[in-house]
PDB file of C-alpha atoms and ligand atoms in Angstrom:
ATOM      1  CA  MET A  18     204.123  57.593  87.687  1.00 65.00           C
ATOM      2  CA  PRO A  19     203.197  60.905  85.993  1.00 60.00           C
ATOM      3  CA  ASP A  20     199.650  59.900  85.070  1.00 91.00           C
ATOM      4  CA  VAL A  21     198.563  58.854  88.584  1.00 93.00           C
ATOM      5  CA  LYS A  22     196.962  61.601  90.661  1.00 97.00           C
ATOM      6  CA  LEU A  23     196.367  61.583  94.403  1.00 98.00           C
ATOM      7  CA  ARG A  24     193.529  63.547  95.975  1.00 98.00           C
ATOM      8  CA  SER A  25     191.307  63.570  99.043  1.00 98.00           C
ATOM      9  CA  ALA A  26     188.367  61.179  98.843  1.00 98.00           C
ATOM     10  CA  THR A  27     184.766  62.324  98.598  1.00 98.00           C
ATOM     11  CA  ALA A  28     181.551  60.455  99.339  1.00 97.00           C
ATOM     12  CA  SER A  29     181.147  59.680  95.645  1.00 98.00           C
ATOM     13  CA  ASP A  30     184.356  57.596  95.795  1.00 98.00           C
ATOM     14  CA  LEU A  31     182.933  55.112  98.290  1.00 98.00           C
ATOM     15  CA  PRO A  32     181.639  52.522  95.777  1.00 98.00           C
ATOM     16  CA  SER A  33     185.081  52.348  94.094  1.00 98.00           C
ATOM     17  CA  ILE A  34     186.851  52.225  97.468  1.00 98.00           C
ATOM     18  CA  ASN A  35     184.623  49.321  98.421  1.00 98.00           C
ATOM     19  CA  ALA A  36     185.148  47.527  95.096  1.00 98.00           C
ATOM     20  CA  ILE A  37     188.945  47.627  95.520  1.00 98.00           C
ATOM     21  CA  TYR A  38     188.705  46.579  99.184  1.00 98.00           C
ATOM     22  CA  ASN A  39     186.138  43.806  98.815  1.00 98.00           C
ATOM     23  CA  TYR A  40     188.359  41.968  96.311  1.00 98.00           C
ATOM     24  CA  TYR A  41     190.802  41.475  99.193  1.00 98.00           C
ATOM     25  CA  VAL A  42     188.068  40.532 101.659  1.00 98.00           C
ATOM     26  CA  ARG A  43     187.211  37.640  99.345  1.00 98.00           C
ATOM     27  CA  HIS A  44     190.695  36.620  98.200  1.00 98.00           C
ATOM     28  CA  SER A  45     193.375  37.683 100.679  1.00 98.00           C
ATOM     29  CA  THR A  46     194.489  37.609 104.293  1.00 98.00           C
ATOM     30  CA  CYS A  47     195.644  41.241 104.032  1.00 98.00           C
ATOM     31  CA  THR A  48     192.345  42.132 105.708  1.00 98.00           C
ATOM     32  CA  TYR A  49     190.853  40.009 108.467  1.00 98.00           C
ATOM     33  CA  GLN A  50     187.367  41.006 107.384  1.00 98.00           C
ATOM     34  CA  THR A  51     185.591  37.896 106.110  1.00 98.00           C
ATOM     35  CA  GLU A  52     182.333  39.348 104.769  1.00 98.00           C
ATOM     36  CA  PRO A  53     182.237  42.102 102.144  1.00 98.00           C
ATOM     37  CA  GLU A  54     182.000  45.642 103.485  1.00 98.00           C
ATOM     38  CA  THR A  55     178.511  47.015 102.902  1.00 98.00           C
ATOM     39  CA  SER A  56     177.857  50.443 101.460  1.00 98.00           C
ATOM     40  CA  GLU A  57     176.251  51.432 104.792  1.00 98.00           C
ATOM     41  CA  SER A  58     179.303  50.521 106.870  1.00 98.00           C
ATOM     42  CA  ARG A  59     181.594  52.178 104.326  1.00 98.00           C
ATOM     43  CA  ALA A  60     179.532  55.375 104.607  1.00 98.00           C
ATOM     44  CA  ALA A  61     179.840  55.256 108.411  1.00 98.00           C
ATOM     45  CA  TRP A  62     183.618  54.769 108.064  1.00 98.00           C
ATOM     46  CA  PHE A  63     183.797  57.804 105.784  1.00 98.00           C
ATOM     47  CA  ALA A  64     181.765  59.909 108.217  1.00 97.00           C
ATOM     48  CA  ALA A  65     184.095  58.926 111.079  1.00 96.00           C
ATOM     49  CA  HIS A  66     187.091  60.353 109.201  1.00 97.00           C
ATOM     50  CA  GLY A  67     187.761  64.049 108.696  1.00 94.00           C
ATOM     51  CA  PRO A  68     190.620  66.530 108.357  1.00 95.00           C
ATOM     52  CA  GLY A  69     192.643  64.831 111.121  1.00 97.00           C
ATOM     53  CA  HIS A  70     192.111  61.382 109.646  1.00 98.00           C
ATOM     54  CA  PRO A  71     192.310  61.738 105.866  1.00 98.00           C
ATOM     55  CA  ILE A  72     191.215  59.304 103.182  1.00 98.00           C
ATOM     56  CA  ILE A  73     192.974  59.665  99.829  1.00 98.00           C
ATOM     57  CA  VAL A  74     192.455  58.055  96.444  1.00 98.00           C
ATOM     58  CA  ALA A  75     194.804  57.439  93.502  1.00 98.00           C
ATOM     59  CA  GLU A  76     193.356  57.867  90.024  1.00 98.00           C
ATOM     60  CA  GLN A  77     194.681  57.005  86.601  1.00 96.00           C
ATOM     61  CA  ASN A  78     192.732  58.176  83.554  1.00 94.00           C
ATOM     62  CA  GLY A  79     189.699  58.795  85.746  1.00 93.00           C
ATOM     63  CA  LEU A  80     189.749  55.260  87.214  1.00 96.00           C
ATOM     64  CA  MET A  81     190.430  54.676  90.894  1.00 98.00           C
ATOM     65  CA  VAL A  82     193.506  52.464  91.157  1.00 98.00           C
ATOM     66  CA  GLY A  83     194.068  52.630  94.909  1.00 98.00           C
ATOM     67  CA  TRP A  84     193.233  54.330  98.157  1.00 98.00           C
ATOM     68  CA  GLY A  85     194.664  54.897 101.590  1.00 98.00           C
ATOM     69  CA  SER A  86     193.583  56.223 104.954  1.00 98.00           C
ATOM     70  CA  LEU A  87     194.711  57.283 108.399  1.00 98.00           C
ATOM     71  CA  SER A  88     192.330  56.103 111.092  1.00 98.00           C
ATOM     72  CA  ARG A  89     192.362  56.445 114.852  1.00 98.00           C
ATOM     73  CA  PHE A  90     194.575  53.751 116.336  1.00 98.00           C
ATOM     74  CA  HIS A  91     192.414  53.516 119.463  1.00 97.00           C
ATOM     75  CA  PRO A  92     189.252  55.323 120.612  1.00 96.00           C
ATOM     76  CA  ARG A  93     190.633  56.417 124.013  1.00 98.00           C
ATOM     77  CA  SER A  94     191.596  60.078 123.879  1.00 97.00           C
ATOM     78  CA  ALA A  95     195.242  59.776 124.966  1.00 98.00           C
ATOM     79  CA  TYR A  96     195.875  57.778 121.756  1.00 98.00           C
ATOM     80  CA  GLY A  97     194.704  60.783 119.723  1.00 97.00           C
ATOM     81  CA  ARG A  98     198.010  61.500 117.961  1.00 98.00           C
ATOM     82  CA  THR A  99     198.558  57.879 116.926  1.00 98.00           C
ATOM     83  CA  VAL A 100     196.995  56.678 113.686  1.00 98.00           C
ATOM     84  CA  GLU A 101     196.705  53.375 111.865  1.00 98.00           C
ATOM     85  CA  ASN A 102     197.214  53.420 108.113  1.00 98.00           C
ATOM     86  CA  SER A 103     195.536  51.448 105.342  1.00 98.00           C
ATOM     87  CA  VAL A 104     196.700  51.133 101.721  1.00 98.00           C
ATOM     88  CA  TYR A 105     194.852  49.151  99.070  1.00 98.00           C
ATOM     89  CA  VAL A 106     195.841  49.093  95.407  1.00 98.00           C
ATOM     90  CA  HIS A 107     193.503  47.671  92.755  1.00 98.00           C
ATOM     91  CA  ASP A 108     194.574  44.066  92.193  1.00 97.00           C
ATOM     92  CA  GLN A 109     195.290  44.722  88.490  1.00 97.00           C
ATOM     93  CA  TYR A 110     197.626  47.668  89.236  1.00 97.00           C
ATOM     94  CA  HIS A 111     200.267  46.276  91.567  1.00 97.00           C
ATOM     95  CA  ARG A 112     204.014  47.037  91.255  1.00 97.00           C
ATOM     96  CA  ARG A 113     203.566  50.344  89.449  1.00 97.00           C
ATOM     97  CA  GLY A 114     204.515  52.585  92.353  1.00 97.00           C
ATOM     98  CA  ILE A 115     200.934  53.359  93.357  1.00 98.00           C
ATOM     99  CA  GLY A 116     201.056  51.866  96.870  1.00 98.00           C
ATOM    100  CA  GLY A 117     204.316  53.634  97.551  1.00 98.00           C
ATOM    101  CA  ALA A 118     202.907  56.969  96.381  1.00 98.00           C
ATOM    102  CA  ILE A 119     199.817  56.551  98.573  1.00 98.00           C
ATOM    103  CA  LEU A 120     201.852  55.629 101.655  1.00 98.00           C
ATOM    104  CA  ALA A 121     204.301  58.508 101.123  1.00 98.00           C
ATOM    105  CA  ASP A 122     201.375  60.938 100.864  1.00 98.00           C
ATOM    106  CA  LEU A 123     199.766  59.554 104.026  1.00 98.00           C
ATOM    107  CA  ILE A 124     203.057  59.949 105.930  1.00 98.00           C
ATOM    108  CA  LEU A 125     203.397  63.551 104.713  1.00 98.00           C
ATOM    109  CA  ARG A 126     199.830  64.357 105.704  1.00 98.00           C
ATOM    110  CA  ALA A 127     200.207  62.696 109.116  1.00 98.00           C
ATOM    111  CA  GLY A 128     203.230  64.883 109.861  1.00 98.00           C
ATOM    112  CA  LYS A 129     201.463  68.082 108.763  1.00 98.00           C
ATOM    113  CA  ILE A 130     198.408  67.229 110.856  1.00 98.00           C
ATOM    114  CA  GLY A 131     200.617  66.781 113.913  1.00 98.00           C
ATOM    115  CA  HIS A 132     200.289  63.067 114.449  1.00 98.00           C
ATOM    116  CA  HIS A 133     203.168  61.470 116.308  1.00 98.00           C
ATOM    117  CA  ALA A 134     203.158  57.810 115.290  1.00 98.00           C
ATOM    118  CA  ILE A 135     201.719  55.634 112.527  1.00 98.00           C
ATOM    119  CA  ILE A 136     200.952  51.977 113.185  1.00 98.00           C
ATOM    120  CA  ALA A 137     200.461  49.338 110.486  1.00 98.00           C
ATOM    121  CA  GLY A 138     198.949  46.009 111.458  1.00 98.00           C
ATOM    122  CA  ILE A 139     199.980  43.584 108.727  1.00 98.00           C
ATOM    123  CA  ASP A 140     199.194  39.910 108.285  1.00 98.00           C
ATOM    124  CA  ALA A 141     202.524  38.081 108.504  1.00 98.00           C
ATOM    125  CA  GLU A 142     201.952  36.395 105.112  1.00 96.00           C
ATOM    126  CA  GLN A 143     201.797  39.763 103.349  1.00 98.00           C
ATOM    127  CA  SER A 144     205.421  40.168 102.356  1.00 98.00           C
ATOM    128  CA  ALA A 145     204.602  42.902  99.805  1.00 98.00           C
ATOM    129  CA  SER A 146     203.027  45.048 102.498  1.00 98.00           C
ATOM    130  CA  VAL A 147     205.864  44.400 104.971  1.00 98.00           C
ATOM    131  CA  ALA A 148     208.391  45.361 102.265  1.00 98.00           C
ATOM    132  CA  LEU A 149     206.393  48.475 101.334  1.00 98.00           C
ATOM    133  CA  HIS A 150     206.254  49.700 104.937  1.00 98.00           C
ATOM    134  CA  THR A 151     209.926  48.840 105.554  1.00 98.00           C
ATOM    135  CA  LYS A 152     210.869  50.868 102.482  1.00 98.00           C
ATOM    136  CA  HIS A 153     209.034  53.844 103.989  1.00 98.00           C
ATOM    137  CA  GLY A 154     210.815  53.638 107.326  1.00 98.00           C
ATOM    138  CA  PHE A 155     208.450  51.525 109.421  1.00 98.00           C
ATOM    139  CA  LYS A 156     210.059  49.166 111.948  1.00 98.00           C
ATOM    140  CA  GLN A 157     208.566  45.971 113.308  1.00 98.00           C
ATOM    141  CA  VAL A 158     207.496  46.502 116.921  1.00 98.00           C
ATOM    142  CA  GLY A 159     205.267  43.520 117.587  1.00 98.00           C
ATOM    143  CA  TYR A 160     204.222  40.048 116.496  1.00 98.00           C
ATOM    144  CA  LEU A 161     200.943  38.466 117.575  1.00 98.00           C
ATOM    145  CA  SER A 162     200.630  34.735 116.924  1.00 98.00           C
ATOM    146  CA  GLU A 163     197.405  33.105 115.745  1.00 98.00           C
ATOM    147  CA  VAL A 164     195.117  36.066 116.405  1.00 98.00           C
ATOM    148  CA  GLY A 165     193.199  35.724 113.134  1.00 98.00           C
ATOM    149  CA  PHE A 166     191.444  32.791 111.493  1.00 98.00           C
ATOM    150  CA  LYS A 167     190.535  33.018 107.796  1.00 98.00           C
ATOM    151  CA  PHE A 168     190.512  30.549 104.905  1.00 98.00           C
ATOM    152  CA  ASP A 169     190.716  27.670 107.458  1.00 98.00           C
ATOM    153  CA  ARG A 170     194.009  28.672 108.980  1.00 98.00           C
ATOM    154  CA  TRP A 171     195.393  30.672 111.886  1.00 98.00           C
ATOM    155  CA  LEU A 172     197.007  33.977 111.001  1.00 98.00           C
ATOM    156  CA  HIS A 173     199.703  36.054 112.686  1.00 98.00           C
ATOM    157  CA  VAL A 174     199.916  39.853 112.778  1.00 98.00           C
ATOM    158  CA  ILE A 175     203.044  41.959 112.514  1.00 98.00           C
ATOM    159  CA  TYR A 176     202.802  45.453 113.981  1.00 98.00           C
ATOM    160  CA  MET A 177     205.034  48.040 112.345  1.00 98.00           C
ATOM    161  CA  GLN A 178     205.500  51.629 113.526  1.00 98.00           C
ATOM    162  CA  LEU A 179     206.792  54.863 112.059  1.00 98.00           C
ATOM    163  CA  MET A 180     207.648  57.732 114.403  1.00 98.00           C
ATOM    164  CA  LEU A 181     207.016  61.143 112.856  1.00 98.00           C
TER     165      LEU A 181
HETATM  166  C1  LIG B 213     200.926  46.169  99.468  1.00 64.90           C
HETATM  167  C2  LIG B 213     200.438  46.974  98.263  1.00 64.90           C
HETATM  168  C3  LIG B 213     199.641  48.182  98.788  1.00 64.90           C
HETATM  169  C4  LIG B 213     201.657  47.472  97.474  1.00 64.90           C
HETATM  170  O1  LIG B 213     201.199  48.353  96.449  1.00 64.90           O
HETATM  171  P1  LIG B 213     201.966  48.457  95.030  1.00 64.90           P
HETATM  172  O2  LIG B 213     201.374  49.592  94.313  1.00 64.90           O
HETATM  173  O3  LIG B 213     201.959  47.142  94.356  1.00 64.90           O
HETATM  174  O4  LIG B 213     203.434  48.787  95.537  1.00 64.90           O
HETATM  175  P2  LIG B 213     204.553  49.670  94.790  1.00 64.90           P
HETATM  176  O5  LIG B 213     204.618  49.305  93.351  1.00 64.90           O
HETATM  177  O6  LIG B 213     204.357  51.110  95.131  1.00 64.90           O
HETATM  178  O7  LIG B 213     205.863  49.134  95.510  1.00 64.90           O
HETATM  179  C5  LIG B 213     206.489  49.856  96.567  1.00 64.90           C
HETATM  180  C6  LIG B 213     207.358  48.915  97.350  1.00 64.90           C
HETATM  181  O8  LIG B 213     206.585  47.945  98.013  1.00 64.90           O
HETATM  182  C7  LIG B 213     207.296  46.687  98.036  1.00 64.90           C
HETATM  183  N1  LIG B 213     206.515  45.682  97.280  1.00 64.90           N
HETATM  184  C8  LIG B 213     205.362  45.888  96.615  1.00 64.90           C
HETATM  185  N2  LIG B 213     204.919  44.734  96.096  1.00 64.90           N
HETATM  186  C9  LIG B 213     205.807  43.784  96.429  1.00 64.90           C
HETATM  187  C10 LIG B 213     205.893  42.398  96.213  1.00 64.90           C
HETATM  188  N3  LIG B 213     204.957  41.740  95.511  1.00 64.90           N
HETATM  189  N4  LIG B 213     206.939  41.717  96.734  1.00 64.90           N
HETATM  190  C11 LIG B 213     207.895  42.355  97.443  1.00 64.90           C
HETATM  191  N5  LIG B 213     207.882  43.702  97.681  1.00 64.90           N
HETATM  192  C12 LIG B 213     206.839  44.392  97.193  1.00 64.90           C
HETATM  193  C13 LIG B 213     208.636  46.965  97.428  1.00 64.90           C
HETATM  194  O9  LIG B 213     209.499  47.404  98.465  1.00 64.90           O
HETATM  195  C14 LIG B 213     208.326  48.112  96.479  1.00 64.90           C
HETATM  196  O10 LIG B 213     209.437  48.881  96.184  1.00 64.90           O
HETATM  197  P3  LIG B 213     210.311  48.514  94.867  1.00 64.90           P
HETATM  198  O11 LIG B 213     209.351  48.528  93.715  1.00 64.90           O
HETATM  199  O12 LIG B 213     211.330  49.613  94.836  1.00 64.90           O
HETATM  200  O13 LIG B 213     210.864  47.142  95.124  1.00 64.90           O
HETATM  201  C15 LIG B 213     199.573  46.125  97.296  1.00 64.90           C
HETATM  202  O14 LIG B 213     200.266  44.899  97.053  1.00 64.90           O
HETATM  203  C16 LIG B 213     198.210  45.804  97.844  1.00 64.90           C
HETATM  204  O15 LIG B 213     197.269  46.571  97.653  1.00 64.90           O
HETATM  205  N6  LIG B 213     198.077  44.656  98.507  1.00 64.90           N
HETATM  206  C17 LIG B 213     196.844  44.248  99.094  1.00 64.90           C
HETATM  207  C18 LIG B 213     196.418  45.164 100.217  1.00 64.90           C
HETATM  208  C19 LIG B 213     197.441  45.241 101.325  1.00 64.90           C
HETATM  209  O16 LIG B 213     198.110  44.291 101.697  1.00 64.90           O
HETATM  210  N7  LIG B 213     197.512  46.453 101.901  1.00 64.90           N
HETATM  211  C20 LIG B 213     198.344  46.736 103.037  1.00 64.90           C
HETATM  212  C21 LIG B 213     197.526  46.601 104.280  1.00 64.90           C
HETATM  213  S1  LIG B 213     197.606  48.104 105.213  1.00 64.90           S
END
């Protein structure tokens, strides 16, 4: 994957981050969001991240082809060293190693920051995401039945965890 570059996100990346993400809001159960993310809420999300909770983007020939983030797992302070990861690859760029590169970078950054555990909440239908996280050492630690409802059906969530 020599032509794909990973870097920290800036505010000017937010429209492309949203474009990649909102495809999945409309077409997939990989996010339980049912209405497209607005630019205002995306800006608030960006402002809530920082050095301890990085957002990274993957670019190929100047085009954003994916992004990933580490977010707080829970607002209560004792959860402070646990993060939840997100990885979204542009729908036209799957199976080229981009998601794996983003996740590997997030894991590296989480360790350097001093986080202790990474949690991934994954819709049980998303076998690509389960396989991606398994490949990077995550283990299934939970299964919640029928906690989401999208596209007229109940959805189940698998929780996976990586200890750092
Ligand atoms: C899940 C996702 C991020 C994978 O990104 P990708 O760039 O296509 O993945 P990669 O090419 O880096 O593949 C890495 C590994 O993931 C797994 N994987 C990826 N796509 C897969 C698929 N369709 N079926 C099975 N395994 C898959 C494999 O283990 C693969 O390793 P391999 O190529 O050695 O078999 C991408 O499909 C995506 O953006 N999906 C929608 C959003 C999503 O579900 N995000 C996760 C929520 S946190």
